[in-house]
XYZ file of C-alpha atoms in Angstrom:
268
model
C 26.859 30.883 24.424
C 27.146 29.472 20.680
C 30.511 29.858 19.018
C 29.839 31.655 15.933
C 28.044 30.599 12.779
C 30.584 29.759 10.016
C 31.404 31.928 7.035
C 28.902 30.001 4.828
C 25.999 31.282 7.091
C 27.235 34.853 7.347
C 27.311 34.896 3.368
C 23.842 33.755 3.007
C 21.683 34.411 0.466
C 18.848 32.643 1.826
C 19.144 31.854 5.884
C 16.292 29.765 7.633
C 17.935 29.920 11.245
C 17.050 29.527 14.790
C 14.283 27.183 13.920
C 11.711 26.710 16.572
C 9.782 23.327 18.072
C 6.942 22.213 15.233
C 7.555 25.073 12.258
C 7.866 25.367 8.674
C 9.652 27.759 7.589
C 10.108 28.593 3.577
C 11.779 31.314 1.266
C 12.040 31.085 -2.752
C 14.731 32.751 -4.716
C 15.186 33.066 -8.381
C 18.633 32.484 -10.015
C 19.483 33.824 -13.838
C 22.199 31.169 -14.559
C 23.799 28.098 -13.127
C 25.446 29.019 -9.320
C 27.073 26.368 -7.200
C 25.672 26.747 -4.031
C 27.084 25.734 -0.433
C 24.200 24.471 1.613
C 24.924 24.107 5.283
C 22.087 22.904 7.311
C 21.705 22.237 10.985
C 19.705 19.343 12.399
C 18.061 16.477 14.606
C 18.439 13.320 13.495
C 18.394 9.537 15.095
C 18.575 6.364 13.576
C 19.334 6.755 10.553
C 16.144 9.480 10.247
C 16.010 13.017 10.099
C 13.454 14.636 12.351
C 14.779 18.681 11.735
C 15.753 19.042 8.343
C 15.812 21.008 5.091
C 15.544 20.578 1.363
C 14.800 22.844 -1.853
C 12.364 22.148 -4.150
C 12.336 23.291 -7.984
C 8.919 25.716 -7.909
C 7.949 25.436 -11.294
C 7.955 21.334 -11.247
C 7.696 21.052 -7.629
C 10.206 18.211 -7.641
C 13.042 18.019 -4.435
C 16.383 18.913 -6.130
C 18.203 18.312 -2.542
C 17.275 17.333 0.667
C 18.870 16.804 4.323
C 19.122 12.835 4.505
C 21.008 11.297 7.742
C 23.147 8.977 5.695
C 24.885 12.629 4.272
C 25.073 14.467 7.824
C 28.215 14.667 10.065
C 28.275 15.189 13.896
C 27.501 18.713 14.707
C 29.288 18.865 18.298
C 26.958 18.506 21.376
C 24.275 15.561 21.186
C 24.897 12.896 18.865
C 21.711 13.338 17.925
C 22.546 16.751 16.058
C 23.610 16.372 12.545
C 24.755 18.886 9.967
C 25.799 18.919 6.201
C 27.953 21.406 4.425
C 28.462 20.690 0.677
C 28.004 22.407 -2.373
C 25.403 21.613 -5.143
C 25.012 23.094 -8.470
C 21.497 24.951 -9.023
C 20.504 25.540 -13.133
C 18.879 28.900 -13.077
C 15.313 28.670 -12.345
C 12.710 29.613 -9.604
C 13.343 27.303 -6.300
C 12.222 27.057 -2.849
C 13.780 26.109 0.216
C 11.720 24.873 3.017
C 13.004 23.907 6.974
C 10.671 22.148 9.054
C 10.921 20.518 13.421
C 8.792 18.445 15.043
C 7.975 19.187 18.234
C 11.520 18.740 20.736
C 15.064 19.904 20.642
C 15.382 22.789 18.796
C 17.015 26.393 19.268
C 16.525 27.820 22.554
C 14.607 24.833 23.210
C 17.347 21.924 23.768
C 16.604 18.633 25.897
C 20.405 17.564 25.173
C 23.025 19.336 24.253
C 23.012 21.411 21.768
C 25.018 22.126 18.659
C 28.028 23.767 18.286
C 26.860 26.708 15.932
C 22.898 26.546 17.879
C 22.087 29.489 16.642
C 22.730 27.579 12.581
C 19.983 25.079 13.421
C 17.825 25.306 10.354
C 19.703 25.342 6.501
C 21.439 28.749 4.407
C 22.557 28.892 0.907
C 25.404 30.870 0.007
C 28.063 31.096 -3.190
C 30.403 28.217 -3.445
C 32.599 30.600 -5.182
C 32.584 33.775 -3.446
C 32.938 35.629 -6.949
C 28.908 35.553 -7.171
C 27.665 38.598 -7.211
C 24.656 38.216 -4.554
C 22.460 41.070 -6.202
C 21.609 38.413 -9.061
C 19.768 36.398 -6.919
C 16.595 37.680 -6.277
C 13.605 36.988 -4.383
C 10.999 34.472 -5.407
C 7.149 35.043 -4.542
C 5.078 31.841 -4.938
C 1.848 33.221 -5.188
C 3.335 35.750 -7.978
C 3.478 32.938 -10.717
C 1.544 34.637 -13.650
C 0.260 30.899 -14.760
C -1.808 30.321 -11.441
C -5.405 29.982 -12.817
C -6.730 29.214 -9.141
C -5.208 27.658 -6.213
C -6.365 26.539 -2.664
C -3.331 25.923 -0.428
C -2.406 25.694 3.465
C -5.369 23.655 3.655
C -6.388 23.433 7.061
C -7.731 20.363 9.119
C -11.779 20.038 8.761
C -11.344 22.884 5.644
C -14.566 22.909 2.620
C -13.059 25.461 0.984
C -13.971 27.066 -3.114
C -12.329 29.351 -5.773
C -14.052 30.307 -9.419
C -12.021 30.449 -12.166
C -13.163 31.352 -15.473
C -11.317 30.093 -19.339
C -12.266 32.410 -21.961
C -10.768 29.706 -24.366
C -9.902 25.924 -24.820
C -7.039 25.445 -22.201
C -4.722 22.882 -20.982
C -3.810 22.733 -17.320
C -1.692 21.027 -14.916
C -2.922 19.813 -11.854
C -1.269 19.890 -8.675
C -2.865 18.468 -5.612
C -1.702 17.011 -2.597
C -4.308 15.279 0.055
C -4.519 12.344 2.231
C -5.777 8.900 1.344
C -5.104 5.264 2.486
C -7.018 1.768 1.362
C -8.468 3.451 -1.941
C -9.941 6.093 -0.327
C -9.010 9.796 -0.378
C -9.963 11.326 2.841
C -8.612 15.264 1.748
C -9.403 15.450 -2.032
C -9.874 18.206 -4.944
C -12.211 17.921 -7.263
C -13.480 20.749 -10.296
C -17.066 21.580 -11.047
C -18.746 23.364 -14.129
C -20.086 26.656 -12.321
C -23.228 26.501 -13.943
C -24.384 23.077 -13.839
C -22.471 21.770 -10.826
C -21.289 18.949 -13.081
C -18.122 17.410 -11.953
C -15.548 17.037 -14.453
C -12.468 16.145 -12.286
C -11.868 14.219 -8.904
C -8.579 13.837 -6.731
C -9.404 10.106 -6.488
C -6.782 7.430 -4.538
C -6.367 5.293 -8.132
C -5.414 8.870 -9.898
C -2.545 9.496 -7.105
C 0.998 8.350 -6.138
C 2.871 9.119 -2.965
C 4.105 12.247 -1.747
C 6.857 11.522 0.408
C 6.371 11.270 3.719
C 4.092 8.870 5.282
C 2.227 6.396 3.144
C -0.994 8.043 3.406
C -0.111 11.357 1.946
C -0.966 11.448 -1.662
C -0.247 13.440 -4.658
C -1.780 13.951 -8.449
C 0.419 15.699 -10.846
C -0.904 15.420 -14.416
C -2.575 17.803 -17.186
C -6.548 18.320 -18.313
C -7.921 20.072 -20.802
C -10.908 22.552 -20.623
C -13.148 23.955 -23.182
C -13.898 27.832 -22.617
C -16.527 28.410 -19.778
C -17.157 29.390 -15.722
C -15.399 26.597 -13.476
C -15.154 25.948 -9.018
C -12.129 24.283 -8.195
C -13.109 22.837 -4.471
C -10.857 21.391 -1.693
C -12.438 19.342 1.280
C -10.489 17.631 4.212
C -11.350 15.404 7.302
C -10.276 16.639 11.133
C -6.713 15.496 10.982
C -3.594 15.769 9.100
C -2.648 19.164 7.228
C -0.940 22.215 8.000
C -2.469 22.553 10.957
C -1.524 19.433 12.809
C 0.462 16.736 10.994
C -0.036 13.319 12.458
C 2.415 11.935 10.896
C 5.096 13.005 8.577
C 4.092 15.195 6.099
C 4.749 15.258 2.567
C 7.597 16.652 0.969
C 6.151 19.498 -0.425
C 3.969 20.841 2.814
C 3.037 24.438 1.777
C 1.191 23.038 -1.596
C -0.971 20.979 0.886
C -4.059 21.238 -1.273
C -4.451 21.838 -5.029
C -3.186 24.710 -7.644
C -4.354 24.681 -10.880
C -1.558 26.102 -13.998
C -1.851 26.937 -16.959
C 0.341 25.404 -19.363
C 3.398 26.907 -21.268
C 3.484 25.816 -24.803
């Protein structure tokens, strides 16, 4: 039997817990104004490397604001292998995500050593530093709801050839998003954008365009705007038989849910 979670996990706000072998788990939240947060996460970690860990992303820039790194973690009783970290961070307001993800071996209910003193912690909550916060100002944060999504393709799946049309009914300026897979100047799980009329392409996820996305070398991001005159668009996603949401082959990049490409329209 576990000995009980800690205060800090009962006070939760947001609570990704009893984590499972190979899962991603995620939940977004919205804050009004700065909170200091307590983050207590639960993990598996071995020289110097975290293999189940956590970190929050900003969802409006999609950049990590904190994430689970060995060097910070403390034994977590049991294996040495389990880690945990409980500090406090300060969060601006703004929309965020937190995401918790395992590979495939000792995790809750699941151990092949020990396990950790709080097991049934193993995954990350957030909770009020200062238990003043009133809890009912933190809401909940649907990524799919963002009223600037023009037209996204996401959880992209291994062997996936998958479309969305998207029409501008004036000159606009959007960011692109995409995430994908590509080693030796060549992108092997690419976006690209077509005119819907003429089939034209006018954009391509190509390997010189991108820059890492955390994780293993091969995993590839583009982050940067475009312009569009008015007129009837496909934004397209294709990917090879290996490596995506489905079945990571090797570690996957830091923002895993985005695998794929969203296009936004930009705030001036």
């Amino acid at each position: 039997m576990s000995v009980p979670a800690p205060p800090a996990v009962d006070g939760a706000f947001v609570s990704l817990t009893r984590i499972r072998d190979d899962e991603i788990a995620s939940k977004g939240f919205t804050l009004p104004k700065q909170v200091d947060v307590r983050v207590y996460a639960v993990g598996e970690g071995t020289g110097n490397e975290m293999h189940d860990f956590g970190w929050i992303m900003n969802a409006s820039t999609r950049e990590p604001v904190w994430r689970m790194r060995y060097r910070d973690t403390e034994r977590a009783g049991g294996a040495t292998k389990n880690r945990m970290v409980n500090e406090v961070i300060s969060l601006d307001a703004g929309n965020y995500i937190v995401y918790y993800m395992t590979d495939g071996s000792h995790s809750w209910d699941d151990w092949n050593s020990s396990p950790p003193r709080h097991e049934d912690a193993w995954g990350i909550t957030l909770s009020p530093a200062d238990g003043n916060v009133d809890l009912e100002l933190v809401s909940e944060y649907d990524v799919g709801s963002d009223p600037n999504i023009v037209a996204q393709l996401i959880t992209i799946r291994d062997d996936a050839d998958r479309s969305k049309g998207f029409t501008l009914d004036n000159e606009t300026e959007l960011r692109i998003y995409a995430l994908g897979e590509g080693d030796d100047g060549e992108m092997y799980d690419y976006a690209w954008i077509e005119d819907a009329n003429s089939g034209r392409g006018l954009w391509e996820m190509t390997y010189r365009l991108t820059e890492h996305a955390g994780g293993a070398r091969k995993n590839r991001m583009y982050d940067a705007n475009i312009t569009l005159p008015a007129g009837e668009y496909v934004l397209r996603y294709r990917a090879d038989d290996s490596h995506s949401l489905e079945s990571w082959n090797l570690t996957p990049p830091n923002d895993p849910f985005s695998y794929g490409v969203t296009l936004l329209r930009v705030e001036n």
